[in-house]
Amino acid sequence: MLHLHVPKPYSFAASVCDHGWPNLAPNQWLADWQILQRVEQLTTGRVVLLRLSSADAGDTVCIQIAVQADGTLTPMETDEVLAKVRWMLKLDEAFAAFYTLAIAHDPIGRVVQQGRGRLLRSPTLWEDVVKTIATTNVTWGNTKGMIQRLVDQLGAPFPLAPTLRAFPTAAQVAAADPALFANVIRMGYRNAYVQGLAQEIVDGTRDLEALQTAQLSAAELKKAVKSIKGIGDYAAHTLLMLLGHYSELPIDSELRSHVTRRYFGGETRSDKEMAAIYAAWGDWKYLAYWFDAYD
């Protein structure tokens, strides 16, 4: 068992489940046990099963990481697992400024007071981009189906339970027959975007993962992710959130419906007028909307 510690306030279960990602393969939320499970392919090629849970540890919350593998992990593999979990759970981000703003706001303050806001992301930006593309212009049920088929068809199997598979790497996606995408994985027009991005990564023409640690402003990051085919403003703002930048709103039909209903009595308003509702939240506008809508 591996361990990581997070200063309080922090709610593991709420933070994992506040975003839709635990419902997308290879993630599984085991609600009865409050466990996040996923199969992960490490850079060495080893495929492991991770089970994440939490326990109270005084001034901190302890993240417990149970790792199942076909053999003992090397020190390098152990470090990779710890780094990936830290990234997924956003354990290195600071939310004190957001909580300070939220205290004065009801109901957002009530919603986040137990330490929420660390919305779950994937271990790689590659996975997050593919999943974000799969959310555009489609129902949530279809998104889940597309990602499940992608994992089932191309992901590396977990040796101890081969029906469980990891999210496919860019190399695995780039090497796949386009006919498999068209006839089996069935991501529609997104097929070309996903395989095209995979090929750019394999060719070395796009270093997508470098954006995880790039010292760029939100505007520069937005420009970088919008250079990916299939990423418009809504998807770019979602990816900025996943990269730890919350100053842009994900303006889509759900946001329009929520703001129109809550603040304008159902009257149609412009996107600019709706965005102004959260202007005072500054760098935290995305989370302000997210938890305003959550309530």
PDB file of C-alpha atoms in Angstrom, residues 149 153 177-188 191:
ATOM      1  CA  ARG A 149     -15.234   1.057 -26.760  1.00  0.00           C
ATOM      2  CA  GLN A 153     -10.581  -2.296 -28.310  1.00  0.00           C
ATOM      3  CA  ASP A 177      -6.909   0.570 -38.419  1.00  0.00           C
ATOM      4  CA  PRO A 178      -9.172   3.551 -39.259  1.00  0.00           C
ATOM      5  CA  ALA A 179     -11.826   0.980 -40.149  1.00  0.00           C
ATOM      6  CA  LEU A 180     -11.825  -0.181 -36.525  1.00  0.00           C
ATOM      7  CA  PHE A 181     -12.597   3.369 -35.458  1.00  0.00           C
ATOM      8  CA  ALA A 182     -15.302   3.757 -38.090  1.00  0.00           C
ATOM      9  CA  ASN A 183     -17.050   0.434 -37.525  1.00  0.00           C
ATOM     10  CA  VAL A 184     -16.393  -0.566 -33.920  1.00  0.00           C
ATOM     11  CA  ILE A 185     -15.134   2.316 -31.744  1.00  0.00           C
ATOM     12  CA  ARG A 186     -17.505   4.702 -33.531  1.00  0.00           C
ATOM     13  CA  MET A 187     -16.546   8.177 -32.373  1.00  0.00           C
ATOM     14  CA  GLY A 188     -18.049   9.718 -35.495  1.00  0.00           C
ATOM     15  CA  ASN A 191     -12.284   9.548 -35.159  1.00  0.00           C
TER      16      ASN A 191
END
